JSON list of C-alpha atoms in Angstrom, two decimals:
[
{"chain": "A", "resi": 1, "resn": "UNK", "atom": "CA", "xyz": [0.23, 0.00, -0.30]},
{"chain": "A", "resi": 2, "resn": "UNK", "atom": "CA", "xyz": [1.46, 3.38, -1.37]},
{"chain": "A", "resi": 3, "resn": "UNK", "atom": "CA", "xyz": [0.63, 6.29, 0.95]},
{"chain": "A", "resi": 4, "resn": "UNK", "atom": "CA", "xyz": [1.19, 10.15, -0.60]},
{"chain": "A", "resi": 5, "resn": "UNK", "atom": "CA", "xyz": [1.05, 11.94, 2.20]},
{"chain": "A", "resi": 6, "resn": "UNK", "atom": "CA", "xyz": [1.99, 10.37, 5.67]},
{"chain": "A", "resi": 7, "resn": "UNK", "atom": "CA", "xyz": [1.41, 13.44, 8.39]},
{"chain": "A", "resi": 8, "resn": "UNK", "atom": "CA", "xyz": [-1.97, 13.43, 6.57]},
{"chain": "A", "resi": 9, "resn": "UNK", "atom": "CA", "xyz": [-2.67, 9.65, 7.94]},
{"chain": "A", "resi": 10, "resn": "UNK", "atom": "CA", "xyz": [-0.77, 10.34, 11.29]},
{"chain": "A", "resi": 11, "resn": "UNK", "atom": "CA", "xyz": [-3.53, 13.52, 11.50]},
{"chain": "A", "resi": 12, "resn": "UNK", "atom": "CA", "xyz": [-6.54, 11.22, 10.70]},
{"chain": "A", "resi": 13, "resn": "UNK", "atom": "CA", "xyz": [-5.49, 8.05, 13.61]},
{"chain": "A", "resi": 14, "resn": "UNK", "atom": "CA", "xyz": [-5.16, 10.58, 16.18]},
{"chain": "A", "resi": 15, "resn": "UNK", "atom": "CA", "xyz": [-8.33, 12.30, 15.49]},
{"chain": "A", "resi": 16, "resn": "UNK", "atom": "CA", "xyz": [-9.66, 9.12, 14.54]},
{"chain": "A", "resi": 17, "resn": "UNK", "atom": "CA", "xyz": [-8.44, 7.94, 18.03]},
{"chain": "A", "resi": 18, "resn": "UNK", "atom": "CA", "xyz": [-9.38, 10.45, 20.06]},
{"chain": "A", "resi": 19, "resn": "UNK", "atom": "CA", "xyz": [-12.99, 10.50, 18.47]},
{"chain": "A", "resi": 20, "resn": "UNK", "atom": "CA", "xyz": [-13.06, 7.03, 20.15]},
{"chain": "A", "resi": 21, "resn": "UNK", "atom": "CA", "xyz": [-11.54, 8.30, 23.19]},
{"chain": "A", "resi": 22, "resn": "UNK", "atom": "CA", "xyz": [-8.69, 5.01, 22.53]},
{"chain": "A", "resi": 23, "resn": "UNK", "atom": "CA", "xyz": [-5.33, 5.07, 25.17]},
{"chain": "A", "resi": 24, "resn": "UNK", "atom": "CA", "xyz": [-3.21, 5.00, 22.22]},
{"chain": "A", "resi": 25, "resn": "UNK", "atom": "CA", "xyz": [-3.16, 4.85, 18.59]},
{"chain": "A", "resi": 26, "resn": "UNK", "atom": "CA", "xyz": [-0.18, 3.24, 16.18]},
{"chain": "A", "resi": 27, "resn": "UNK", "atom": "CA", "xyz": [1.01, 3.83, 12.84]},
{"chain": "A", "resi": 28, "resn": "UNK", "atom": "CA", "xyz": [3.72, 3.18, 10.43]},
{"chain": "A", "resi": 29, "resn": "UNK", "atom": "CA", "xyz": [6.71, 5.01, 11.86]},
{"chain": "A", "resi": 30, "resn": "UNK", "atom": "CA", "xyz": [8.90, 7.83, 10.33]},
{"chain": "A", "resi": 31, "resn": "UNK", "atom": "CA", "xyz": [11.19, 10.13, 10.72]},
{"chain": "A", "resi": 32, "resn": "UNK", "atom": "CA", "xyz": [8.88, 12.91, 10.37]},
{"chain": "A", "resi": 33, "resn": "UNK", "atom": "CA", "xyz": [5.98, 10.80, 12.00]},
{"chain": "A", "resi": 34, "resn": "UNK", "atom": "CA", "xyz": [8.92, 10.47, 15.22]},
{"chain": "A", "resi": 35, "resn": "UNK", "atom": "CA", "xyz": [9.49, 14.75, 15.21]},
{"chain": "A", "resi": 36, "resn": "UNK", "atom": "CA", "xyz": [5.76, 15.44, 15.12]},
{"chain": "A", "resi": 37, "resn": "UNK", "atom": "CA", "xyz": [4.72, 13.04, 18.36]},
{"chain": "A", "resi": 38, "resn": "UNK", "atom": "CA", "xyz": [8.03, 14.06, 19.86]},
{"chain": "A", "resi": 39, "resn": "UNK", "atom": "CA", "xyz": [6.76, 18.22, 19.68]},
{"chain": "A", "resi": 40, "resn": "UNK", "atom": "CA", "xyz": [2.80, 16.43, 20.44]},
{"chain": "A", "resi": 41, "resn": "UNK", "atom": "CA", "xyz": [4.51, 15.27, 23.76]},
{"chain": "A", "resi": 42, "resn": "UNK", "atom": "CA", "xyz": [6.66, 18.23, 24.39]},
{"chain": "A", "resi": 43, "resn": "UNK", "atom": "CA", "xyz": [4.47, 20.74, 24.10]},
{"chain": "A", "resi": 44, "resn": "UNK", "atom": "CA", "xyz": [1.15, 18.40, 25.99]},
{"chain": "A", "resi": 45, "resn": "UNK", "atom": "CA", "xyz": [-0.64, 16.92, 23.83]},
{"chain": "A", "resi": 46, "resn": "UNK", "atom": "CA", "xyz": [0.13, 13.74, 24.24]},
{"chain": "A", "resi": 47, "resn": "UNK", "atom": "CA", "xyz": [1.43, 11.78, 27.08]},
{"chain": "A", "resi": 48, "resn": "UNK", "atom": "CA", "xyz": [4.18, 9.87, 25.40]},
{"chain": "A", "resi": 49, "resn": "UNK", "atom": "CA", "xyz": [5.26, 7.82, 22.09]},
{"chain": "A", "resi": 50, "resn": "UNK", "atom": "CA", "xyz": [7.61, 4.94, 21.48]},
{"chain": "A", "resi": 51, "resn": "UNK", "atom": "CA", "xyz": [8.41, 3.37, 18.24]},
{"chain": "A", "resi": 52, "resn": "UNK", "atom": "CA", "xyz": [8.43, -0.37, 18.62]},
{"chain": "A", "resi": 53, "resn": "UNK", "atom": "CA", "xyz": [9.17, -3.79, 16.22]},
{"chain": "A", "resi": 54, "resn": "UNK", "atom": "CA", "xyz": [5.58, -4.83, 15.09]},
{"chain": "A", "resi": 55, "resn": "UNK", "atom": "CA", "xyz": [6.00, -7.88, 12.69]},
{"chain": "A", "resi": 56, "resn": "UNK", "atom": "CA", "xyz": [9.34, -6.69, 11.47]},
{"chain": "A", "resi": 57, "resn": "UNK", "atom": "CA", "xyz": [8.28, -2.97, 11.12]},
{"chain": "A", "resi": 58, "resn": "UNK", "atom": "CA", "xyz": [9.20, 0.17, 13.08]},
{"chain": "A", "resi": 59, "resn": "UNK", "atom": "CA", "xyz": [5.44, 0.86, 14.73]},
{"chain": "A", "resi": 60, "resn": "UNK", "atom": "CA", "xyz": [4.41, 4.63, 16.36]},
{"chain": "A", "resi": 61, "resn": "UNK", "atom": "CA", "xyz": [2.73, 4.32, 18.79]},
{"chain": "A", "resi": 62, "resn": "UNK", "atom": "CA", "xyz": [1.41, 7.49, 20.69]},
{"chain": "A", "resi": 63, "resn": "UNK", "atom": "CA", "xyz": [0.13, 8.04, 24.24]},
{"chain": "A", "resi": 64, "resn": "UNK", "atom": "CA", "xyz": [-3.13, 10.23, 23.65]},
{"chain": "A", "resi": 65, "resn": "UNK", "atom": "CA", "xyz": [-4.16, 12.27, 26.39]},
{"chain": "A", "resi": 66, "resn": "UNK", "atom": "CA", "xyz": [-7.66, 13.38, 28.21]},
{"chain": "A", "resi": 67, "resn": "UNK", "atom": "CA", "xyz": [-8.18, 16.38, 30.40]},
{"chain": "A", "resi": 68, "resn": "UNK", "atom": "CA", "xyz": [-10.45, 15.44, 33.86]},
{"chain": "A", "resi": 69, "resn": "UNK", "atom": "CA", "xyz": [-13.48, 14.58, 32.11]},
{"chain": "A", "resi": 70, "resn": "UNK", "atom": "CA", "xyz": [-12.68, 12.48, 29.57]},
{"chain": "A", "resi": 71, "resn": "UNK", "atom": "CA", "xyz": [-12.43, 14.88, 26.89]},
{"chain": "A", "resi": 72, "resn": "UNK", "atom": "CA", "xyz": [-9.58, 14.15, 24.38]},
{"chain": "A", "resi": 73, "resn": "UNK", "atom": "CA", "xyz": [-6.70, 17.76, 24.91]},
{"chain": "A", "resi": 74, "resn": "UNK", "atom": "CA", "xyz": [-6.03, 17.44, 20.95]},
{"chain": "A", "resi": 75, "resn": "UNK", "atom": "CA", "xyz": [-9.60, 19.51, 19.43]},
{"chain": "A", "resi": 76, "resn": "UNK", "atom": "CA", "xyz": [-8.28, 19.81, 16.46]},
{"chain": "A", "resi": 77, "resn": "UNK", "atom": "CA", "xyz": [-5.50, 18.68, 13.62]},
{"chain": "A", "resi": 78, "resn": "UNK", "atom": "CA", "xyz": [-5.68, 20.56, 10.88]},
{"chain": "A", "resi": 79, "resn": "UNK", "atom": "CA", "xyz": [-3.44, 20.34, 7.74]},
{"chain": "A", "resi": 80, "resn": "UNK", "atom": "CA", "xyz": [-1.81, 23.06, 6.01]},
{"chain": "A", "resi": 81, "resn": "UNK", "atom": "CA", "xyz": [0.52, 21.74, 3.67]},
{"chain": "A", "resi": 82, "resn": "UNK", "atom": "CA", "xyz": [-0.08, 18.87, 1.42]},
{"chain": "A", "resi": 83, "resn": "UNK", "atom": "CA", "xyz": [1.75, 16.97, -1.54]},
{"chain": "A", "resi": 84, "resn": "UNK", "atom": "CA", "xyz": [-0.45, 18.58, -4.12]},
{"chain": "A", "resi": 85, "resn": "UNK", "atom": "CA", "xyz": [-0.33, 22.31, -2.48]},
{"chain": "A", "resi": 86, "resn": "UNK", "atom": "CA", "xyz": [2.92, 23.23, -0.45]},
{"chain": "A", "resi": 87, "resn": "UNK", "atom": "CA", "xyz": [2.63, 26.04, 1.84]},
{"chain": "A", "resi": 88, "resn": "UNK", "atom": "CA", "xyz": [5.51, 27.56, 3.40]},
{"chain": "A", "resi": 89, "resn": "UNK", "atom": "CA", "xyz": [6.49, 30.58, 5.50]},
{"chain": "A", "resi": 90, "resn": "UNK", "atom": "CA", "xyz": [9.25, 32.89, 5.41]},
{"chain": "A", "resi": 91, "resn": "UNK", "atom": "CA", "xyz": [10.38, 33.77, 8.83]},
{"chain": "A", "resi": 92, "resn": "UNK", "atom": "CA", "xyz": [8.84, 37.10, 9.05]},
{"chain": "A", "resi": 93, "resn": "UNK", "atom": "CA", "xyz": [5.31, 34.81, 8.61]},
{"chain": "A", "resi": 94, "resn": "UNK", "atom": "CA", "xyz": [5.24, 31.93, 10.36]},
{"chain": "A", "resi": 95, "resn": "UNK", "atom": "CA", "xyz": [1.53, 31.75, 11.49]},
{"chain": "A", "resi": 96, "resn": "UNK", "atom": "CA", "xyz": [0.30, 31.74, 15.35]},
{"chain": "A", "resi": 97, "resn": "UNK", "atom": "CA", "xyz": [-2.33, 29.38, 15.66]},
{"chain": "A", "resi": 98, "resn": "UNK", "atom": "CA", "xyz": [-6.03, 30.82, 17.69]},
{"chain": "A", "resi": 99, "resn": "UNK", "atom": "CA", "xyz": [-3.28, 33.80, 18.93]},
{"chain": "A", "resi": 100, "resn": "UNK", "atom": "CA", "xyz": [-1.28, 31.36, 20.27]},
{"chain": "A", "resi": 101, "resn": "UNK", "atom": "CA", "xyz": [-3.53, 28.72, 22.15]},
{"chain": "A", "resi": 102, "resn": "UNK", "atom": "CA", "xyz": [-2.84, 26.85, 19.13]},
{"chain": "A", "resi": 103, "resn": "UNK", "atom": "CA", "xyz": [0.47, 25.82, 17.89]},
{"chain": "A", "resi": 104, "resn": "UNK", "atom": "CA", "xyz": [1.72, 25.28, 13.72]},
{"chain": "A", "resi": 105, "resn": "UNK", "atom": "CA", "xyz": [4.45, 22.44, 13.08]},
{"chain": "A", "resi": 106, "resn": "UNK", "atom": "CA", "xyz": [7.21, 23.67, 10.84]},
{"chain": "A", "resi": 107, "resn": "UNK", "atom": "CA", "xyz": [9.89, 21.80, 8.94]},
{"chain": "A", "resi": 108, "resn": "UNK", "atom": "CA", "xyz": [12.32, 23.94, 8.85]},
{"chain": "A", "resi": 109, "resn": "UNK", "atom": "CA", "xyz": [16.32, 23.68, 7.11]},
{"chain": "A", "resi": 110, "resn": "UNK", "atom": "CA", "xyz": [16.88, 23.18, 11.26]},
{"chain": "A", "resi": 111, "resn": "UNK", "atom": "CA", "xyz": [13.98, 20.28, 11.91]},
{"chain": "A", "resi": 112, "resn": "UNK", "atom": "CA", "xyz": [11.24, 20.30, 12.74]},
{"chain": "A", "resi": 113, "resn": "UNK", "atom": "CA", "xyz": [10.12, 22.66, 15.55]},
{"chain": "A", "resi": 114, "resn": "UNK", "atom": "CA", "xyz": [6.87, 24.78, 16.68]},
{"chain": "A", "resi": 115, "resn": "UNK", "atom": "CA", "xyz": [6.04, 27.76, 15.38]},
{"chain": "A", "resi": 116, "resn": "UNK", "atom": "CA", "xyz": [7.08, 29.80, 18.29]},
{"chain": "A", "resi": 117, "resn": "UNK", "atom": "CA", "xyz": [10.53, 28.05, 18.05]},
{"chain": "A", "resi": 118, "resn": "UNK", "atom": "CA", "xyz": [10.94, 29.04, 14.15]},
{"chain": "A", "resi": 119, "resn": "UNK", "atom": "CA", "xyz": [10.25, 32.51, 15.31]},
{"chain": "A", "resi": 120, "resn": "UNK", "atom": "CA", "xyz": [12.50, 31.99, 18.41]},
{"chain": "A", "resi": 121, "resn": "UNK", "atom": "CA", "xyz": [15.05, 30.79, 15.44]},
{"chain": "A", "resi": 122, "resn": "UNK", "atom": "CA", "xyz": [14.12, 33.41, 13.00]},
{"chain": "A", "resi": 123, "resn": "UNK", "atom": "CA", "xyz": [13.56, 30.41, 10.33]},
{"chain": "A", "resi": 124, "resn": "UNK", "atom": "CA", "xyz": [10.81, 30.01, 8.05]},
{"chain": "A", "resi": 125, "resn": "UNK", "atom": "CA", "xyz": [9.63, 26.51, 6.48]},
{"chain": "A", "resi": 126, "resn": "UNK", "atom": "CA", "xyz": [7.03, 24.69, 5.09]},
{"chain": "A", "resi": 127, "resn": "UNK", "atom": "CA", "xyz": [3.89, 24.47, 7.72]},
{"chain": "A", "resi": 128, "resn": "UNK", "atom": "CA", "xyz": [2.48, 20.91, 7.63]},
{"chain": "A", "resi": 129, "resn": "UNK", "atom": "CA", "xyz": [0.24, 21.60, 10.41]},
{"chain": "A", "resi": 130, "resn": "UNK", "atom": "CA", "xyz": [-1.82, 22.99, 13.22]},
{"chain": "A", "resi": 131, "resn": "UNK", "atom": "CA", "xyz": [-2.67, 22.02, 16.60]},
{"chain": "A", "resi": 132, "resn": "UNK", "atom": "CA", "xyz": [-4.96, 23.55, 19.73]}
]
């Protein structure tokens, strides 16, 4: 099975698992997915993640996070840059999500980082997604 947009796949799997109130979500692993999981963990959107070998394939397993009332911490995930339409932001135009309530995840020459980090390091890049 070939996948044209693995990042959209990650976002969809997290969205679906959140809706069903699953504790974990699993998907094929890749470097970019692990970086996105690291950011989601650092920003407090997920409890943690690990890459395990399942049937000889690297598999990313993310532990979803819920508030006291069992509401998902992630309320929305939005893919910005798609394979058919790439979206780039110059260092001065790095987007703010919901006046800073959410995060933008960018891939920059210095690696995958949040919009806040990109502004701090004065770099632009491809806007992968918004999370809030």
